[in-house]
Coordinates of C-alpha atoms in Angstrom, one line a residue:
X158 CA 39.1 121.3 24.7
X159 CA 36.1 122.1 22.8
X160 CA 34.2 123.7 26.0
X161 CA 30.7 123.1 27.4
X162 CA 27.3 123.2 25.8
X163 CA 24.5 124.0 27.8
X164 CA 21.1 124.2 26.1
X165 CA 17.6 126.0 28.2
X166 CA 14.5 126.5 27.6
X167 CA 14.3 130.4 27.3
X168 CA 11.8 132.9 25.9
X169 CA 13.5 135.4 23.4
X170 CA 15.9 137.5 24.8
X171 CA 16.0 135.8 28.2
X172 CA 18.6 134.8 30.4
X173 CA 19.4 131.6 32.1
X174 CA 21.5 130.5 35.2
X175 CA 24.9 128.7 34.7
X176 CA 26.2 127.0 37.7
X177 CA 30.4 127.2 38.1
X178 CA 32.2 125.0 40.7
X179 CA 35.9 124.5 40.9
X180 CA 38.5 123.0 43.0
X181 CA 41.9 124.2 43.9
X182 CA 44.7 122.3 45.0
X183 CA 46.3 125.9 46.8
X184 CA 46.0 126.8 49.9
X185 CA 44.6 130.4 48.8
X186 CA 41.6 131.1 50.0
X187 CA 38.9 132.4 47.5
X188 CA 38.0 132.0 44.0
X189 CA 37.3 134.9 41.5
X190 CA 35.5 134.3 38.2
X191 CA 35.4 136.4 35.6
X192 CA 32.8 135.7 32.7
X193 CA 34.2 137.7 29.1
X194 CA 36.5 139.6 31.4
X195 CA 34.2 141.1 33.8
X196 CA 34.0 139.6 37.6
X197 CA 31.2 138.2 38.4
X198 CA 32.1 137.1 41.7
X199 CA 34.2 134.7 44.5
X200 CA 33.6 132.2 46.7
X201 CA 35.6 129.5 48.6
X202 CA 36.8 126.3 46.5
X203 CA 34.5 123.8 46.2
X204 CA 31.5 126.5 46.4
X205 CA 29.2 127.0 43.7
X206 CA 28.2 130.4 41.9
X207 CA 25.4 131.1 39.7
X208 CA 25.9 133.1 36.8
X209 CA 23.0 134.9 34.3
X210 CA 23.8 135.0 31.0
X211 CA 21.9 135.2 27.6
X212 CA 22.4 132.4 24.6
X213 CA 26.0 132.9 23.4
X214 CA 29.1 131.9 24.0
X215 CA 31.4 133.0 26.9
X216 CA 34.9 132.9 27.7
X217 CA 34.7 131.8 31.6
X218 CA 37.7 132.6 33.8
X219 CA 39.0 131.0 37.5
X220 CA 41.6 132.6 39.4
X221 CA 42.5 131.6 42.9
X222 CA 44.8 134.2 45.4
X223 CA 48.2 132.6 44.7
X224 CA 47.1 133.8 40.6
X225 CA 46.4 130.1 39.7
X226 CA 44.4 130.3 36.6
X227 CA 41.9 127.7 34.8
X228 CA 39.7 128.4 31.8
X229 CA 36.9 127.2 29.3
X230 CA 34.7 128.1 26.8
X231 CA 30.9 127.8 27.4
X232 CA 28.5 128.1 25.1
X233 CA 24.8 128.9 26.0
X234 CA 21.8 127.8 23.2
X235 CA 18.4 128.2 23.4
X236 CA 16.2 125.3 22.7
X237 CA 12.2 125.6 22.0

């Protein structure tokens, strides 16, 4: 898939909050997400978490307890 565009209005340099929801079909209990790597947080499925991040593009991660992965691109772009 070619990922998600999301485009803000942001003053140079700035940061902007991306919203990230999943579902899982497991019975584990929470979801980790991992932005570039880095964990960013968990919360149950269904559940949404906010995530700061400046114009770019990002490699965002899901993983539930059982090690159930899912995976996009998003790509941040400032707009005037």
């Amino acid at each position: 898939k070619k990922g998600l565009v999301f485009y803000a209005s942001l003053a140079s340099g700035a940061k902007t909050e991306v919203a990230l929801q999943a579902e899982s079909d497991s019975a584990a209990g929470k979801l980790s997400w991992f932005v570039d790597g880095s964990f960013v947080g968990a919360c149950a499925p269904g559940q949404t978490i906010s995530v700061k991040v400046a114009p770019g593009r990002y490699h965002v991660l899901v993983s539930d307890e059982s090690r159930v992965t899912a995976s996009r691109v998003i790509t941040v772009k400032a707009v005037p």
